Structures are given as C-alpha cells and as structure tokens.
Amino acid sequence: MESSTTPGGSTRREATRQKLYEAAVTLIAEQGFSATTVDEIAERAGVAKGTVYYNFASKSVLFEELLRHGVGLLTASLREAAERTARDGGSKVDALDAMVRAGLVFIDRYPSFTQLYVAELWRTNRAWQSTLMVVRQEAVAVVEGVLREGVDNGEFSDEIDVPLTAAALVGMVLVAALDWQAFQPERSLDDVHAALSRLLQGRVSGHR
Amino acid sequence: MESSTTPGGSTRREATRQKLYEAAVTLIAEQGFSATTVDEIAERAGVAKGTVYYNFASKSVLFEELLRHGVGLLTASLREAAERTARDGGSKVDALDAMVRAGLVFIDRYPSFTQLYVAELWRTNRAWQSTLMVVRQEAVAVVEGVLREGVDNGEFSDEIDVPLTAAALVGMVLVAALDWQAFQPERSLDDVHAALSRLLQGRVSGHR
DNA sequence: CTATTTGAACTGACTGGTCAGTGCAAAAAC
DNA sequence: GTTTTTGCACTGACCAGTCAGTTCAAATAG
C-alpha cells in the first residue's frame, strides 16, 4: 500500500519515468519525434515496450510531459539567477548577464533537451503546439520582466521593444550555445559567456 | 539531349521540380521530415506520385537538394547586402545592419524554409547532416568575413571572438524573426529591424 | 519467523494500419 | 519519336498501441 499515490515520493514508478525521459530526450533530439520509435525509447531505457504505455498514455503524451519537465527546470534556473543578482544589489545588466550564464549552464547540462526544444518550437500543426507556446512564454517572460524593470529603472532606454528584445536575447543564447556544443565543443563555458557578454553590452560595435 | 543537365535552363522538368520544392518545404516545415509523406507532397504539388520518383531518387534526396537550393538563396542575399554597403562606402556596422535586414527579408519571404532549416540544423545522426554543415558554414562565413574586416579595420574590438559572435548574431536574427512570424505577425519588418539594430549597436545596455 | 495474498508494475508477442518505393501501360507534351 | 507525366495497383517493412500473462515487494495471516 501507499507508494504510487504519493506525490514527490521516490517510487519505482518515478524511477522508470525518469529513465524513459532520459532515453526519449536524447533519441528525439538526435532524430526528431516522428523518426524515433517507441521501441527504441524502451530499449534505450532498458524497459519493455508495454512499460512505456503503462506510464504514459501515448508517445506524444510522453513527449509533452518531457517538454513541461525540461522547461520547468530552465525557468526555475533563470528566475533564480535574476533573483540572486537582485538580492546582491546588482544592476539589471548584471541580472541579464547572470541569466545568460544560467542559460549556458542549463544548455551545457541538458544539450539534448535544448536541441529538441529549438527544433520543435516553431512547428505548426502539431499536437503539442499549445503546450509548447505556454511553456515558451514562461521562459521568455522571465527575461521580459528584467527588461521591463530596467526600463522603469531608467537603466535601459525606454525605446526598446521588450518582447522582441527578450526573444532576440533568448535566441542569441540558444543558438550560440548550440553552435558551441555542435561545432566547437572544446571551448569553455566561461569563454562562451565572455563572448556573449561582450555582445550584450555593446562592446562589439558600441564604442572604441 | 540537353535540358536536364543544363543548369538554369527553364525546361518542363525544372518547373515540376520547383513545384515539388515548394510543396515539400511548407509541409516539412509544418510537420517535420518524417511525418511528411511522399503522397502528401505529390498531392500538394498537383503531380502524380510517380513523378516525384521520376525527378528525385528518393524522399531524402529531394530534401537535400531543397536545402542546398534554399541556403544558396540566403548566402547570395547576405553577400549582396555586404557588398552593396561596402560599395556605398558604409562602415562595417552598416554592413552588419544591412545583413540583418537581408536576413529578415529572406525569412519574411521564405518563412517555411527558415523554420525547417532551424529545426534540422542541430540534429545528429541524420542522412543529410553533412550537407547541412557545409551549407551552414557558407552562410556564417559571410558574417565572419565582415566581422574580421571590422577587426582589422579597428572598427571592432580585437577581443571579440569572431566565429562565436557570428553564430550568435545569426541566431539572434533567426530566432527573433521566427518569433516575429509565429507570435506577433502583425508587426512590420522595419519595426523588427529597428529593435534588432538597437540591440546590435549596444543601445540597450551600453549607454542610454 | 514463514506462508500466503494482493495489486501495482512490468513484459513481449501480436495486430491493424501506414507508408516508401516499385512497375508498368497508356497518355500528353515537346 | 523521345521525354516526361499519369494513374494506380502492389509489396514489404515498419511501427503505435493492445492485452493476456508474469514478477515482485510489501502487507497480512498463521
């Protein structure tokens, strides 16, 4: 008795679900959702096919829950970075910079998830489209919040377009990080962070 | 004789190939490669299934040629923008700005292609992976070229990381544009361009 | 302590459907 | 008269989802 109903408990079920998430995320990142078979996922997770269906209603439900899970981790990490900077009395630029770093750390730790997220984000006509929209907005909203505070603050020009700039910043970090992973994995995180900071603070074309 | 080998000839064959490209690009952008069937592509193109196989060896060959075709258009457009600015005696910042605009125009005209490109770029283990790498490098190289000239020039700090900054810039434009198309399509191209220019020139956080 | 029961978790062979690619004869286009 | 397209039936592989049966750990009984 007890066990399966307990939320947050570390049951056997939770462990297999975790294994399935991990197997699915790498396979789908590599091959895409449709090209990945449930048999492959089960095999990679070291579990029978039936177990997948015991734990998830369908292949796409598995995927949707995976998305929610992953973006949840990302937003938490971004929010934490912003709050930490605020607590330490940093400026909004510092907060943005801390969030860039948090983004890089996340991508470094979960490269497959990021890959998969980017690949699916702009697809239309897919079952999980609405899930993805909601979840995307959560992440971008954290950045928008900091930008808006900076504008109210006087720290940022009030001419900036908050939603668009937030999206562009997220995109910058996402794409730079994926390129880093894919094409120059030997570089260090600090290195990549430094390059993006410079770009962010206008030290590329701003003065000098 | 003649006709199929001629590059740029406007044969009947070329016309059906073009129709197939257009049908395939929108369908694959919406659904992904694996979820798109050859029957769908043929139907959308208004052509018999046999014709697809008369013109392309396989579904993935069709896709690879599509990729080459599309990225060819993009690099040509970026290069043209950079050269035009140079000819008009513009600075390197002007050249970057012109390239940002050229990128936006391209994405505005071929949104499906862009969508599809981003979705496939960081996948591994796929047949066309090498094609994509080559083709990506061609596009990024144009931006790298301008950055490097600017550094030699003294116009940009020699501390910038050219490949990484180029990748980040491309990513910024790509993601901002896709977000624009997907989530706020009512905005004008000039609007989006202005927001990105501001970000590029460090007028967000640089000084006020 | 040992034996028995319970039910959640898991298994893997099986099914029904889908789809890439083929083959080909006849029609159209050039 | 040659090239290209059509239409359509067919095949064989592959795959999402199902289900009858098995495992196992914890609970209860003796």
Coordinates of C-alpha atoms (C1' of nucleotides) in Angstrom, one line a residue:
Chain A
M1 CA 0.0 0.0 0.0
E2 CA 1.0 3.6 -0.3
S3 CA 3.6 4.5 -2.8
S4 CA 2.1 5.2 -6.2
T5 CA -0.2 7.9 -4.9
T6 CA 2.5 9.8 -3.0
P7 CA 3.4 12.9 -5.0
G8 CA 7.1 13.5 -5.0
G9 CA 7.9 10.2 -3.4
S10 CA 10.7 8.3 -4.9
T11 CA 8.7 5.3 -6.0
R12 CA 9.7 2.7 -8.5
R13 CA 7.3 4.2 -11.0
E14 CA 9.0 7.6 -10.8
A15 CA 12.3 6.0 -11.4
T16 CA 11.2 4.3 -14.6
R17 CA 9.5 7.5 -15.8
Q18 CA 12.8 9.3 -15.3
K19 CA 14.7 6.6 -17.3
L20 CA 12.1 7.0 -20.1
Y21 CA 12.5 10.8 -20.1
E22 CA 16.3 10.4 -20.4
A23 CA 16.1 7.9 -23.2
A24 CA 13.5 9.8 -25.1
V25 CA 15.2 13.2 -24.9
T26 CA 18.4 12.1 -26.5
L27 CA 16.8 10.0 -29.2
I28 CA 14.3 12.7 -30.1
A29 CA 17.0 15.3 -30.1
E30 CA 19.0 13.2 -32.5
Q31 CA 16.3 12.0 -34.8
G32 CA 13.2 14.1 -34.3
F33 CA 9.9 13.0 -32.8
S34 CA 8.4 11.1 -35.7
A35 CA 11.6 9.3 -36.6
T36 CA 12.0 8.0 -33.1
T37 CA 10.1 4.8 -32.3
V38 CA 8.7 3.7 -29.0
D39 CA 10.6 0.5 -29.3
E40 CA 13.9 2.4 -29.4
I41 CA 12.9 4.5 -26.4
A42 CA 12.0 1.4 -24.4
E43 CA 15.2 -0.4 -25.4
R44 CA 17.4 2.6 -24.5
A45 CA 15.7 2.9 -21.2
G46 CA 16.2 -0.8 -20.6
V47 CA 12.4 -1.4 -20.2
A48 CA 9.8 -3.3 -22.1
K49 CA 7.6 -1.5 -24.6
G50 CA 4.5 -2.2 -22.5
T51 CA 6.0 -0.2 -19.7
V52 CA 6.1 2.9 -21.8
Y53 CA 2.3 2.6 -22.2
Y54 CA 1.9 1.7 -18.6
N55 CA 3.5 5.0 -17.6
F56 CA 2.3 7.3 -20.4
A57 CA -0.9 7.4 -22.4
S58 CA 0.8 7.7 -25.7
K59 CA 4.1 8.6 -27.4
S60 CA 3.1 12.2 -27.7
V61 CA 1.9 12.5 -24.1
L62 CA 5.4 11.2 -23.1
F63 CA 6.9 14.0 -25.2
E64 CA 4.6 16.7 -23.8
E65 CA 5.4 15.8 -20.3
L66 CA 9.1 15.8 -21.2
L67 CA 8.7 19.3 -22.5
R68 CA 7.0 20.6 -19.4
H69 CA 9.5 19.0 -17.2
G70 CA 12.5 20.4 -19.1
V71 CA 11.2 24.0 -19.5
G72 CA 10.3 23.9 -15.8
L73 CA 13.9 23.4 -14.9
L74 CA 15.0 26.1 -17.3
T75 CA 12.6 28.8 -16.0
A76 CA 13.5 28.0 -12.4
S77 CA 17.1 28.4 -13.1
L78 CA 16.6 31.7 -14.9
R79 CA 14.4 33.1 -12.2
E80 CA 16.9 32.0 -9.6
A81 CA 19.7 33.8 -11.4
A82 CA 17.7 37.0 -11.7
E83 CA 16.7 36.9 -8.0
R84 CA 20.2 36.2 -6.8
T85 CA 21.5 39.2 -8.6
A86 CA 18.8 41.4 -7.3
R87 CA 19.5 40.2 -3.7
D88 CA 23.1 41.0 -4.1
G89 CA 22.2 44.5 -5.2
G90 CA 23.3 44.0 -8.8
S91 CA 22.1 46.1 -11.7
K92 CA 19.7 44.9 -14.4
V93 CA 22.5 44.4 -16.8
D94 CA 24.1 42.2 -14.2
A95 CA 20.8 40.3 -14.0
L96 CA 20.7 39.8 -17.7
D97 CA 24.3 38.6 -17.7
A98 CA 23.6 36.2 -14.9
M99 CA 20.7 34.8 -16.9
V100 CA 22.8 34.4 -19.9
R101 CA 25.2 32.4 -17.8
A102 CA 22.3 30.4 -16.3
G103 CA 21.1 29.6 -19.8
L104 CA 24.5 28.4 -20.9
V105 CA 24.9 26.2 -17.8
F106 CA 21.5 24.7 -18.5
I107 CA 22.3 24.0 -22.1
D108 CA 25.6 22.6 -21.1
R109 CA 23.9 20.2 -18.7
Y110 CA 20.9 19.3 -20.9
P111 CA 22.1 19.8 -24.5
S112 CA 19.7 17.3 -25.9
F113 CA 16.7 18.9 -24.4
T114 CA 17.7 22.3 -25.8
Q115 CA 18.2 20.8 -29.3
L116 CA 14.8 19.2 -29.2
Y117 CA 13.1 22.3 -27.9
V118 CA 14.5 24.5 -30.7
A119 CA 13.7 22.0 -33.3
E120 CA 10.0 21.7 -32.3
L121 CA 9.3 25.3 -31.2
W122 CA 8.3 26.8 -34.5
R123 CA 6.5 23.9 -36.0
T124 CA 2.8 24.3 -36.6
N125 CA 0.1 21.7 -36.9
R126 CA 1.4 19.5 -34.2
A127 CA -0.4 18.0 -31.3
W128 CA 1.8 19.6 -28.6
Q129 CA 1.8 23.1 -30.2
S130 CA -0.2 24.7 -27.4
T131 CA 1.9 23.1 -24.7
L132 CA 5.0 24.5 -26.3
M133 CA 3.6 28.0 -26.6
V134 CA 2.6 28.2 -23.0
V135 CA 5.9 26.8 -21.9
R136 CA 7.9 29.1 -24.1
Q137 CA 6.1 32.2 -22.8
E138 CA 7.0 31.2 -19.3
A139 CA 10.7 31.3 -20.1
V140 CA 10.6 34.4 -22.2
A141 CA 8.5 36.2 -19.5
V142 CA 11.4 36.0 -17.0
V143 CA 13.6 37.9 -19.4
E144 CA 10.9 40.3 -20.2
G145 CA 10.4 41.0 -16.5
V146 CA 14.0 42.0 -16.0
L147 CA 14.0 44.2 -19.2
R148 CA 10.8 46.0 -18.0
E149 CA 12.2 46.6 -14.6
G150 CA 15.3 48.0 -16.2
V151 CA 13.3 50.4 -18.4
D152 CA 11.2 51.6 -15.4
N153 CA 14.5 51.9 -13.6
G154 CA 16.0 54.2 -16.2
E155 CA 18.8 51.7 -16.7
F156 CA 17.6 50.8 -20.2
S157 CA 16.3 53.0 -22.9
D158 CA 12.5 53.2 -22.9
E159 CA 12.6 52.8 -26.7
I160 CA 13.5 49.2 -26.5
D161 CA 10.8 46.7 -27.6
V162 CA 10.6 44.5 -24.6
P163 CA 9.0 41.3 -26.0
L164 CA 11.0 41.4 -29.2
T165 CA 14.3 42.1 -27.4
A166 CA 13.6 39.4 -24.9
A167 CA 13.0 36.9 -27.7
A168 CA 16.2 38.0 -29.5
L169 CA 18.3 37.6 -26.4
V170 CA 16.9 34.2 -25.7
G171 CA 17.6 33.3 -29.4
M172 CA 21.1 34.6 -29.2
V173 CA 22.0 32.5 -26.2
L174 CA 20.2 29.4 -27.5
V175 CA 21.8 29.5 -31.0
A176 CA 25.2 30.5 -29.8
A177 CA 25.2 27.6 -27.2
L178 CA 24.0 25.0 -29.7
D179 CA 26.7 26.1 -32.1
W180 CA 29.2 25.9 -29.3
Q181 CA 28.2 22.3 -28.5
A182 CA 27.9 21.2 -32.1
F183 CA 30.9 22.9 -33.7
Q184 CA 33.4 23.9 -31.1
P185 CA 32.8 21.8 -28.0
E186 CA 36.4 22.3 -26.8
R187 CA 35.7 25.8 -25.7
S188 CA 34.9 26.5 -22.1
L189 CA 31.7 27.9 -20.7
D190 CA 33.5 31.0 -19.4
D191 CA 34.8 31.6 -22.9
V192 CA 31.4 31.5 -24.5
H193 CA 29.9 33.5 -21.7
A194 CA 32.6 36.2 -22.1
A195 CA 31.8 36.5 -25.9
L196 CA 28.1 36.8 -25.3
S197 CA 28.6 39.4 -22.5
R198 CA 30.6 41.5 -24.8
L199 CA 27.9 41.3 -27.5
L200 CA 25.2 42.0 -24.9
Q201 CA 26.9 45.1 -23.5
G202 CA 27.6 46.6 -26.9
R203 CA 31.3 46.3 -26.7
V204 CA 31.5 44.9 -30.2
S205 CA 30.4 48.0 -32.1
G206 CA 29.4 50.4 -29.4
H207 CA 32.5 52.5 -28.8
R208 CA 36.2 52.1 -29.1
Chain B
M1 CA 19.6 15.5 -75.1
E2 CA 20.4 18.7 -73.4
S3 CA 17.8 20.0 -70.9
S4 CA 18.2 18.1 -67.7
T5 CA 22.0 18.8 -67.5
T6 CA 21.6 22.5 -68.3
P7 CA 21.8 24.5 -65.1
G8 CA 19.3 27.2 -65.0
G9 CA 17.5 26.1 -68.2
S10 CA 13.8 26.5 -67.8
T11 CA 12.7 23.1 -69.0
R12 CA 9.4 21.4 -68.1
R13 CA 11.3 19.2 -65.8
E14 CA 12.7 22.2 -63.9
A15 CA 9.2 23.5 -63.5
T16 CA 7.9 20.4 -61.8
R17 CA 10.9 20.2 -59.6
Q18 CA 10.2 23.7 -58.5
K19 CA 6.6 22.8 -57.7
L20 CA 7.8 19.9 -55.7
Y21 CA 10.3 22.0 -53.7
E22 CA 7.5 24.4 -52.8
A23 CA 5.1 21.7 -51.8
A24 CA 7.8 19.9 -49.8
V25 CA 9.2 23.0 -48.0
T26 CA 5.9 24.0 -46.5
L27 CA 4.8 20.5 -45.5
I28 CA 8.1 19.6 -43.9
A29 CA 8.3 22.9 -42.1
E30 CA 4.9 22.3 -40.6
Q31 CA 5.2 18.6 -39.8
G32 CA 8.9 17.6 -40.0
F33 CA 10.6 15.4 -42.5
S34 CA 9.5 12.0 -41.2
A35 CA 5.9 13.0 -40.6
T36 CA 5.5 14.2 -44.1
T37 CA 4.6 11.6 -46.7
V38 CA 5.6 11.5 -50.3
D39 CA 1.9 11.2 -51.2
E40 CA 1.2 14.5 -49.5
I41 CA 4.0 16.2 -51.3
A42 CA 2.8 14.9 -54.6
E43 CA -0.8 15.9 -54.0
R44 CA 0.1 19.4 -52.8
A45 CA 2.3 19.9 -55.9
G46 CA -0.5 18.7 -58.1
V47 CA 1.5 15.9 -59.5
A48 CA 1.4 12.1 -59.6
K49 CA 3.5 10.2 -57.1
G50 CA 5.5 8.5 -59.9
T51 CA 6.6 12.0 -61.0
V52 CA 8.3 12.6 -57.7
Y53 CA 10.4 9.4 -58.2
Y54 CA 11.0 10.3 -61.8
N55 CA 12.6 13.6 -60.7
F56 CA 14.3 12.6 -57.4
A57 CA 16.0 9.4 -56.4
S58 CA 14.3 9.3 -53.0
K59 CA 12.4 11.4 -50.5
S60 CA 15.7 12.3 -48.7
V61 CA 17.4 13.3 -51.9
L62 CA 14.6 15.6 -52.6
F63 CA 15.0 17.1 -49.2
E64 CA 18.8 17.5 -49.5
E65 CA 18.5 19.3 -52.8
L66 CA 15.9 21.5 -51.3
L67 CA 18.3 22.5 -48.5
R68 CA 21.1 23.3 -50.9
H69 CA 18.8 25.3 -53.0
G70 CA 17.4 27.4 -50.1
V71 CA 20.7 28.1 -48.4
G72 CA 22.1 29.2 -51.8
L73 CA 19.5 31.9 -52.0
L74 CA 20.2 33.1 -48.4
T75 CA 24.0 33.3 -48.8
A76 CA 23.7 35.1 -52.1
S77 CA 21.4 37.6 -50.4
L78 CA 23.7 38.2 -47.4
R79 CA 26.7 38.6 -49.6
E80 CA 24.9 41.0 -51.8
A81 CA 24.0 43.1 -48.8
A82 CA 27.5 43.2 -47.5
E83 CA 28.9 44.1 -50.9
R84 CA 26.3 46.8 -51.6
T85 CA 27.2 48.5 -48.3
A86 CA 30.9 48.3 -49.0
R87 CA 30.4 49.8 -52.4
D88 CA 28.4 52.7 -50.9
G89 CA 31.3 53.4 -48.5
G90 CA 29.4 52.2 -45.4
S91 CA 31.1 51.1 -42.2
K92 CA 31.2 47.5 -41.1
V93 CA 28.5 48.2 -38.6
D94 CA 26.4 49.4 -41.5
A95 CA 27.3 46.1 -43.3
L96 CA 26.2 44.1 -40.3
D97 CA 23.0 46.1 -40.1
A98 CA 22.3 45.5 -43.8
M99 CA 22.9 41.8 -43.4
V100 CA 20.4 41.7 -40.5
R101 CA 17.9 43.3 -42.8
A102 CA 18.7 41.0 -45.6
G103 CA 18.2 38.1 -43.2
L104 CA 14.8 39.4 -42.1
V105 CA 13.7 40.0 -45.7
F106 CA 14.7 36.4 -46.6
I107 CA 12.8 35.0 -43.6
D108 CA 9.8 37.1 -44.4
R109 CA 9.8 35.7 -48.0
Y110 CA 10.6 32.1 -47.2
P111 CA 9.4 31.5 -43.6
S112 CA 8.9 27.8 -44.1
F113 CA 12.4 27.2 -45.3
T114 CA 13.8 29.0 -42.3
Q115 CA 11.7 27.1 -40.0
L116 CA 12.7 23.8 -41.5
Y117 CA 16.4 24.8 -41.5
V118 CA 16.5 25.7 -37.8
A119 CA 14.6 22.5 -36.9
E120 CA 17.1 20.3 -38.7
L121 CA 20.4 22.1 -38.2
W122 CA 21.4 20.7 -34.9
R123 CA 20.2 17.2 -35.4
T124 CA 22.8 14.5 -35.4
N125 CA 22.5 11.0 -36.9
R126 CA 20.6 12.1 -39.9
A127 CA 21.4 11.3 -43.6
W128 CA 21.7 14.9 -44.7
Q129 CA 23.8 16.1 -41.7
S130 CA 27.0 16.7 -43.7
T131 CA 25.1 18.6 -46.3
L132 CA 23.7 20.9 -43.6
M133 CA 27.1 21.5 -42.0
V134 CA 28.7 22.6 -45.3
V135 CA 25.8 24.8 -46.1
R136 CA 25.6 26.4 -42.7
Q137 CA 29.3 27.3 -42.8
E138 CA 28.8 29.1 -46.1
A139 CA 26.2 31.3 -44.5
V140 CA 28.0 32.0 -41.3
A141 CA 31.3 32.6 -43.2
V142 CA 29.8 35.7 -44.8
V143 CA 29.1 37.3 -41.4
E144 CA 32.5 36.2 -40.1
G145 CA 34.1 37.9 -43.1
V146 CA 32.6 41.2 -42.2
L147 CA 33.5 40.9 -38.5
R148 CA 37.1 40.1 -39.4
E149 CA 37.4 43.0 -41.7
G150 CA 36.0 45.2 -39.0
V151 CA 38.6 44.0 -36.5
D152 CA 41.4 44.5 -39.0
N153 CA 39.9 47.9 -39.5
G154 CA 40.0 48.9 -35.9
E155 CA 36.2 49.4 -36.1
F156 CA 35.6 46.4 -33.8
S157 CA 37.5 45.4 -30.7
D158 CA 40.1 42.8 -31.4
E159 CA 38.9 41.0 -28.4
I160 CA 35.8 39.7 -30.0
D161 CA 35.5 36.0 -30.8
V162 CA 34.7 36.1 -34.5
P163 CA 33.2 32.6 -35.1
L164 CA 31.2 32.7 -31.9
T165 CA 30.0 36.2 -32.3
A166 CA 29.0 35.5 -35.9
A167 CA 27.0 32.4 -34.8
A168 CA 25.3 34.5 -32.0
L169 CA 24.3 37.2 -34.5
V170 CA 22.9 34.7 -36.9
G171 CA 21.0 33.1 -34.1
M172 CA 19.7 36.4 -32.8
V173 CA 18.2 37.3 -36.2
L174 CA 16.9 33.8 -36.9
V175 CA 15.1 33.4 -33.6
A176 CA 13.8 36.9 -33.4
A177 CA 12.4 36.6 -36.9
L178 CA 10.8 33.2 -36.3
D179 CA 9.2 34.6 -33.1
W180 CA 8.0 37.6 -35.0
Q181 CA 6.4 35.3 -37.7
A182 CA 4.9 32.9 -35.1
F183 CA 3.8 35.1 -32.3
Q184 CA 3.5 38.7 -33.5
P185 CA 3.0 38.6 -37.2
E186 CA 1.2 42.0 -37.3
R187 CA 4.5 43.9 -36.8
S188 CA 6.3 45.4 -39.7
L189 CA 9.7 44.3 -40.9
D190 CA 11.0 47.8 -40.2
D191 CA 9.8 47.5 -36.7
V192 CA 11.7 44.3 -36.1
H193 CA 14.7 45.6 -37.9
A194 CA 14.8 48.7 -35.6
A195 CA 14.6 46.6 -32.5
L196 CA 17.5 44.3 -33.6
S197 CA 19.6 47.3 -34.7
R198 CA 19.3 48.8 -31.3
L199 CA 20.4 45.5 -29.7
L200 CA 23.2 45.1 -32.1
Q201 CA 24.6 48.6 -31.5
G202 CA 24.5 48.2 -27.8
R203 CA 21.9 50.9 -27.3
V204 CA 20.1 48.6 -24.9
S205 CA 22.5 48.5 -22.1
G206 CA 25.6 50.2 -23.4
H207 CA 24.8 53.8 -22.5
R208 CA 21.5 55.4 -22.7
Chain C
dC1 C1' 9.6 -16.3 11.5
dT2 C1' 7.4 -18.5 7.4
dA3 C1' 3.4 -18.8 4.2
dT4 C1' 0.0 -16.6 1.5
dT5 C1' -2.3 -12.8 -0.7
dT6 C1' -2.7 -8.6 -3.2
dG7 C1' -2.1 -5.3 -6.7
dA8 C1' 0.9 -2.2 -8.9
dA9 C1' 4.5 -2.5 -12.2
dC10 C1' 6.2 -4.7 -16.0
dT11 C1' 6.6 -7.9 -20.1
dG12 C1' 6.7 -9.0 -25.1
dA13 C1' 4.2 -11.2 -28.8
dC14 C1' 0.7 -9.7 -31.7
dT15 C1' -2.5 -6.7 -34.7
dG16 C1' -4.0 -3.3 -37.8
dG17 C1' -2.7 0.3 -40.3
dT18 C1' 0.6 3.3 -42.7
dC19 C1' 4.0 4.5 -46.0
dA20 C1' 8.3 4.5 -49.1
dG21 C1' 9.3 2.8 -53.0
dT22 C1' 8.1 -0.1 -57.5
dG23 C1' 6.2 -1.5 -62.0
dC24 C1' 4.0 -0.5 -66.0
dA25 C1' 1.0 0.7 -69.8
dA26 C1' -1.1 4.5 -71.7
dA27 C1' -1.4 9.5 -72.4
dA28 C1' 0.5 14.0 -73.0
dA29 C1' 4.0 17.3 -74.1
dC30 C1' 7.6 18.9 -76.8
Chain D
dG1 C1' 9.8 9.6 -81.7
dT2 C1' 11.6 10.8 -77.3
dT3 C1' 11.0 12.7 -72.8
dT4 C1' 8.0 13.4 -69.2
dT5 C1' 3.9 12.7 -66.7
dT6 C1' 0.0 10.0 -65.2
dG7 C1' -2.7 6.7 -62.6
dC8 C1' -3.0 3.0 -59.9
dA9 C1' -2.3 -1.4 -58.0
dC10 C1' 1.0 -3.7 -55.2
dT11 C1' 4.7 -5.1 -51.8
dG12 C1' 7.2 -5.4 -47.8
dA13 C1' 9.0 -3.2 -44.0
dC14 C1' 8.0 -0.8 -40.1
dC15 C1' 5.5 0.9 -36.1
dA16 C1' 1.9 2.7 -32.5
dG17 C1' -0.8 0.8 -29.5
dT18 C1' -3.0 -3.6 -27.1
dC19 C1' -3.5 -7.3 -23.9
dA20 C1' -3.2 -11.7 -21.5
dG21 C1' 0.0 -13.1 -18.6
dT22 C1' 4.3 -12.7 -15.2
dT23 C1' 7.1 -10.6 -11.5
dC24 C1' 8.0 -8.8 -7.1
dA25 C1' 7.7 -6.3 -2.8
dA26 C1' 5.0 -5.2 0.8
dA27 C1' 1.1 -6.3 3.6
dT28 C1' -1.4 -9.6 6.3
dA29 C1' -2.2 -14.2 8.3
dG30 C1' -1.0 -18.1 10.7

